Short mmCIF file of C-alpha atoms in Angstrom, two decimals:
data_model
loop_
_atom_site.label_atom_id
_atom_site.label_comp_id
_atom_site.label_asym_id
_atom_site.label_seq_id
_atom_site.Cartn_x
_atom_site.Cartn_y
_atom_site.Cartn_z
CA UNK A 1 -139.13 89.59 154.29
CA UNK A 2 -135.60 90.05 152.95
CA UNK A 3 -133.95 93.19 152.74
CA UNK A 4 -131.21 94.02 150.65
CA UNK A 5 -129.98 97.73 151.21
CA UNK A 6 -127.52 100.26 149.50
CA UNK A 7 -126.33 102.52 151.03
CA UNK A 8 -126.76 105.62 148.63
CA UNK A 9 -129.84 106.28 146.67
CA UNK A 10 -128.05 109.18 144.79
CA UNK A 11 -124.40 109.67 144.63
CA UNK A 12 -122.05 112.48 142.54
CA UNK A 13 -118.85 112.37 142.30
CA UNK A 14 -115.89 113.78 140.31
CA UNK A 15 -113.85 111.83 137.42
CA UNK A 16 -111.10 110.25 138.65
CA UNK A 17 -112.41 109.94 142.31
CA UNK A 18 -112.15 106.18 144.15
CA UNK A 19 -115.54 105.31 144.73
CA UNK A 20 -117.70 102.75 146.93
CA UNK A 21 -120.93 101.89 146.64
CA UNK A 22 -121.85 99.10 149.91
CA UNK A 23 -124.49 96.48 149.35
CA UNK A 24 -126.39 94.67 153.02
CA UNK A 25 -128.48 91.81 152.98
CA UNK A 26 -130.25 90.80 156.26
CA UNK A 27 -131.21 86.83 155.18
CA UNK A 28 -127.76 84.87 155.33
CA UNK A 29 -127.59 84.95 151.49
CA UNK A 30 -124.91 82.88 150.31
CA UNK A 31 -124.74 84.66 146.72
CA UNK A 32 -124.97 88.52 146.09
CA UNK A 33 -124.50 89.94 143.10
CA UNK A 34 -123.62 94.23 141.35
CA UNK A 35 -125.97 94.89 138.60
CA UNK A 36 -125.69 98.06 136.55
CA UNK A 37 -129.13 98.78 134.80
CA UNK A 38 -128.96 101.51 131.69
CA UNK A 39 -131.59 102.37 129.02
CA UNK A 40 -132.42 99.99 126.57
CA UNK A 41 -129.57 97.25 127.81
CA UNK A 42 -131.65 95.98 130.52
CA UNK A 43 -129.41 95.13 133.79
CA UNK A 44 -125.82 94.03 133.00
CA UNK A 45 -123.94 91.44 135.48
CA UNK A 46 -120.48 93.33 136.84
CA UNK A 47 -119.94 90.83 139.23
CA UNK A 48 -121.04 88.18 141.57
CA UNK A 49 -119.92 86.30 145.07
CA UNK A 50 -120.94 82.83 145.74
CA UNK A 51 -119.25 83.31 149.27
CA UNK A 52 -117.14 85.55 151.78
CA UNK A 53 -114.34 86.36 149.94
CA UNK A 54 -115.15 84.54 146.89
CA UNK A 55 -115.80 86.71 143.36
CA UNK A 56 -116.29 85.72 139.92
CA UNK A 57 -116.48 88.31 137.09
CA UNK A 58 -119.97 89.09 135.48
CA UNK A 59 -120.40 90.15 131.90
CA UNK A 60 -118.71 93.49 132.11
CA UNK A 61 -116.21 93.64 135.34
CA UNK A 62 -113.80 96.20 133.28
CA UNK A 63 -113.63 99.37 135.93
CA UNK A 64 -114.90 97.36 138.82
CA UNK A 65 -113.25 95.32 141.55
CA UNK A 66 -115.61 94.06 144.46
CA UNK A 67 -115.09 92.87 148.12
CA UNK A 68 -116.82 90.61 150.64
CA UNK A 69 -115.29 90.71 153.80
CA UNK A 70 -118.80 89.61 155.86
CA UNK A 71 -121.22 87.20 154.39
CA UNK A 72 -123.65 90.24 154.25
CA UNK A 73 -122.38 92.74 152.88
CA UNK A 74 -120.83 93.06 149.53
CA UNK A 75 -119.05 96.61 148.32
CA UNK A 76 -118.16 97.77 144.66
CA UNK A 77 -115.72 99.39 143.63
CA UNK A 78 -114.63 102.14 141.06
CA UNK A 79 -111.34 102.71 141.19
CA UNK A 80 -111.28 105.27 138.82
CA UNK A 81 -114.47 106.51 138.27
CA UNK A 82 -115.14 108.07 134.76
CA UNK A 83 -118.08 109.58 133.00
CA UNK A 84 -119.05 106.32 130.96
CA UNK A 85 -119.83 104.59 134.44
CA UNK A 86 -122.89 107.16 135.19
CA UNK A 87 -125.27 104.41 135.64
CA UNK A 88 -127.97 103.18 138.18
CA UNK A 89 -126.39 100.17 140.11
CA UNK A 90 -128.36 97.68 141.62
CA UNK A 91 -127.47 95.02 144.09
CA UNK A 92 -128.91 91.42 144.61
CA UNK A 93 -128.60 88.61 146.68
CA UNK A 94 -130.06 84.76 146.73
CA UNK A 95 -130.24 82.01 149.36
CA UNK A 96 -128.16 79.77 147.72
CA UNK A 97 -126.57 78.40 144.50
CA UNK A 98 -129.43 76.72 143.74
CA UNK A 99 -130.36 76.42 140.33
CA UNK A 100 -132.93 79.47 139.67
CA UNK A 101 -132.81 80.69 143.07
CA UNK A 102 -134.67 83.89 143.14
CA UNK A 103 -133.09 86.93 143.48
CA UNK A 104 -134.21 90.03 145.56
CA UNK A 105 -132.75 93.14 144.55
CA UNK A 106 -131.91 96.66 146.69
CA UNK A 107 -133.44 99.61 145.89
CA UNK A 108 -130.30 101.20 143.30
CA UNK A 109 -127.92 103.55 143.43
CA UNK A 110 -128.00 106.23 140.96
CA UNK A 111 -124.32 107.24 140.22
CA UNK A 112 -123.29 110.46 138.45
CA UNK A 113 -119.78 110.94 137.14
CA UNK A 114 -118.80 114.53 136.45
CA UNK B 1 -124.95 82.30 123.39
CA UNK B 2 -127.93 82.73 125.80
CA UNK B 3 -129.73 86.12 125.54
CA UNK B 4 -132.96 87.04 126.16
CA UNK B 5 -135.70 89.46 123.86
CA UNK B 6 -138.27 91.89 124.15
CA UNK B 7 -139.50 93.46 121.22
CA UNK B 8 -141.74 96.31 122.44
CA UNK B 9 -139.61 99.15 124.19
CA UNK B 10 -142.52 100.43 125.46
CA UNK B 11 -146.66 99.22 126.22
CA UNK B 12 -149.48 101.87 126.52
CA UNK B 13 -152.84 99.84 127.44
CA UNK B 14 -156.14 101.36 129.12
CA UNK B 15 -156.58 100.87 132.82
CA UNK B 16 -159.21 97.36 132.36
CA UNK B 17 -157.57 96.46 129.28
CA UNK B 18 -155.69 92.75 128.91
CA UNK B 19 -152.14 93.15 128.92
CA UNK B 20 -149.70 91.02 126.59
CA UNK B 21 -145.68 91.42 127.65
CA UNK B 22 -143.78 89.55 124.87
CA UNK B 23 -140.62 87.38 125.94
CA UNK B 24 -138.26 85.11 123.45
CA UNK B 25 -135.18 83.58 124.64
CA UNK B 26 -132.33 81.54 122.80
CA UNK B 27 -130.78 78.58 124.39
CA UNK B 28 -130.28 75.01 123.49
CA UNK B 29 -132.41 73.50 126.48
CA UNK B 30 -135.21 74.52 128.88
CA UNK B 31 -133.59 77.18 130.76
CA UNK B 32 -135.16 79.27 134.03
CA UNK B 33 -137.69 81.62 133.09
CA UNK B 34 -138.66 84.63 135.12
CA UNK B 35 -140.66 87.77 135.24
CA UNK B 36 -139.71 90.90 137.09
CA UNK B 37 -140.89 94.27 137.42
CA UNK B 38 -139.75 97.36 138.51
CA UNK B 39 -141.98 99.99 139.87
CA UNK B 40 -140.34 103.95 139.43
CA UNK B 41 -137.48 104.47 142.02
CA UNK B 42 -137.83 100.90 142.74
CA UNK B 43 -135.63 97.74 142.60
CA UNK B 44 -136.73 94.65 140.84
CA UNK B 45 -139.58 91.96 142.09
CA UNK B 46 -140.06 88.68 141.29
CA UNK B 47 -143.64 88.46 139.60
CA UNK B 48 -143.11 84.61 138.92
CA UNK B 49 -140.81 82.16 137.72
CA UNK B 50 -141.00 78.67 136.03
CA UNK B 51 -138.63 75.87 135.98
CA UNK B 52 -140.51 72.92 134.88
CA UNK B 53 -144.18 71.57 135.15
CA UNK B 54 -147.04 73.18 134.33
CA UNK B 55 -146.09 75.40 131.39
CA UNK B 56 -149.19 78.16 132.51
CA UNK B 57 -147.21 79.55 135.66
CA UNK B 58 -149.35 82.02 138.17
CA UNK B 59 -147.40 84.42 140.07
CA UNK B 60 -147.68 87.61 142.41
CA UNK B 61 -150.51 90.72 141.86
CA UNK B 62 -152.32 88.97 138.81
CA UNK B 63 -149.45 88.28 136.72
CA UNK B 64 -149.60 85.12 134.52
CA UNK B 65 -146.94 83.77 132.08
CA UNK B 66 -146.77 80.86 129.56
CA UNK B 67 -143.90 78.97 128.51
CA UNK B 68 -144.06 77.76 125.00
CA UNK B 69 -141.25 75.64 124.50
CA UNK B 70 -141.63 75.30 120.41
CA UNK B 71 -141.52 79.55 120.36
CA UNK B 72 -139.12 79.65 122.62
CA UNK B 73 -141.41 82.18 123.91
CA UNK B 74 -142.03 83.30 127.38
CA UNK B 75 -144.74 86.30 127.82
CA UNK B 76 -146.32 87.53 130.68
CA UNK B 77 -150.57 88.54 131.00
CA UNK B 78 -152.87 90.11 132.89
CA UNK B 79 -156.35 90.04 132.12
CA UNK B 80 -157.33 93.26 133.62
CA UNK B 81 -154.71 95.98 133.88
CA UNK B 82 -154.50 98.33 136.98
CA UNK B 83 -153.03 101.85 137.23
CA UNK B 84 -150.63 100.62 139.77
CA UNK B 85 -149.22 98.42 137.14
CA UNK B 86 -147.36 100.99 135.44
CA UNK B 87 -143.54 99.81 135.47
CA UNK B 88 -140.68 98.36 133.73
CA UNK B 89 -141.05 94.65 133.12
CA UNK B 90 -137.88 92.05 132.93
CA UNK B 91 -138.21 89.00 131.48
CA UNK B 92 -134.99 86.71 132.31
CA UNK B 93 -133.33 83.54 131.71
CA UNK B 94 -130.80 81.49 134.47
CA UNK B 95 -129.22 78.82 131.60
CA UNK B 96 -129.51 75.42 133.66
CA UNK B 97 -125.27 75.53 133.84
CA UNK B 98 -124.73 78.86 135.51
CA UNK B 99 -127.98 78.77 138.05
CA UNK B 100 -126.71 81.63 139.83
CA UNK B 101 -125.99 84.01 137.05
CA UNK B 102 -129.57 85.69 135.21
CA UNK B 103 -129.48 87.50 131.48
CA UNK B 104 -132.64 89.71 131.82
CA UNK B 105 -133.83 91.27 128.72
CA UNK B 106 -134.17 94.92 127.90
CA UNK B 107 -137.19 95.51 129.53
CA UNK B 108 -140.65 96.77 128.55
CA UNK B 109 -142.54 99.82 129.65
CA UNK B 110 -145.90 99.63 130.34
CA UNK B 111 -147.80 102.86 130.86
CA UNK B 112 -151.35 103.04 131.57
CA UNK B 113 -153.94 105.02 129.99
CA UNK B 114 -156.54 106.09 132.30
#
């Protein structure tokens, strides 16, 4: 089965604080992918990677820079964090860049900004 | 642009009971179609998916969908609803140009009555 991990279930942390939220797939994905999922707007692209080191901006990157250093792992970042990015964050990954290719999410992150 | 709808916010049905998940999506041509559903604390799993074919797709735990191409419509059934079933459901769309990137609707709750 594939596994896609995060490595925080729950996470607080202060306005203004740099903050990372690591993403670790254990099938040789080529494409992972930073969700954030809020009430009534279903889940919201931030940003995707079709390879190491490659990125490409989602629907709403603003606040977020990502990294892929390894194939399988794939970290977001807040830079800044601020109260209007309390959010649950989900991370994906699929095989390839086939078209359709399923995606199999982690479990989520559920950030708090104080 | 390409976006995806579900009307009902939330689904209350009796455990038995035949279950009805409505999906419409706008886009110029056929695109990906998929179902997902997230159990409580949960990430998202792929009930099913359809790309082309049969337009009655069969997918994981019961879960049936139908792709009517002239209502642009997409929903999801189950004859016979279980307690376990109690979730958030995703319908989503991959446009045929950007396989890689999914627009998933706002989601529908479905609780069960017992």
């Amino acid at each position: 089965d594939v596994k896609v991990t995060q490595s925080s279930r729950y996470l607080v942390k202060r306005t203004g604080e740099k903050v990372f939220l690591e993403c670790v797939q254990d099938m040789d994905h080529e494409n992972m992918f930073w969700y954030r999922q809020d009430p009534g707007l279903g889940l919201r692209l931030i940003y995707f990677s079709y390879d190491v080191k490659m990125k490409e901006k989602g629907d709403i990157p603003e606040g977020y820079s990502v990294s892929r250093e390894k194939k399988e792992r794939f970290s977001l970042i807040l830079e800044s964090a601020s109260t209007n990015q309390t959010s649950m964050y989900l991370c994906a990954s699929s095989l390839s860049p086939q078209m359709g290719d399923t995606q199999y999410f982690g479990p989520g992150t559920r950030l708090t900004v104080l | 642009a390409q976006s995806v709808t579900q009307p009902d916010i939330h689904i209350t049905v009796s455990e038995g009971a035949s279950l009805e998940l409505r999906c419409n999506y706008s886009y110029g041509a056929t695109p990906y179609l998929f179902w997902y559903v997230q159990s409580p604390g949960q990430g998202l799993q792929l009930l099913l998916k359809y790309f082309s074919g049969d337009t009655l797709v069969q997918g994981i735990k019961g879960f049936e969908a139908e792709f009517k191409r002239s209502q642009s419509s997409f929903n999801l059934r189950k004859p016979s609803v279980h307690w376990s079933d109690a979730a958030e459901y995703f319908c989503a769309v991959a446009p045929y140009s950007s396989a890689s990137k999914i627009i998933f609707g706002s989601g529908t709750r479905l609780s069960i009555r017992p």
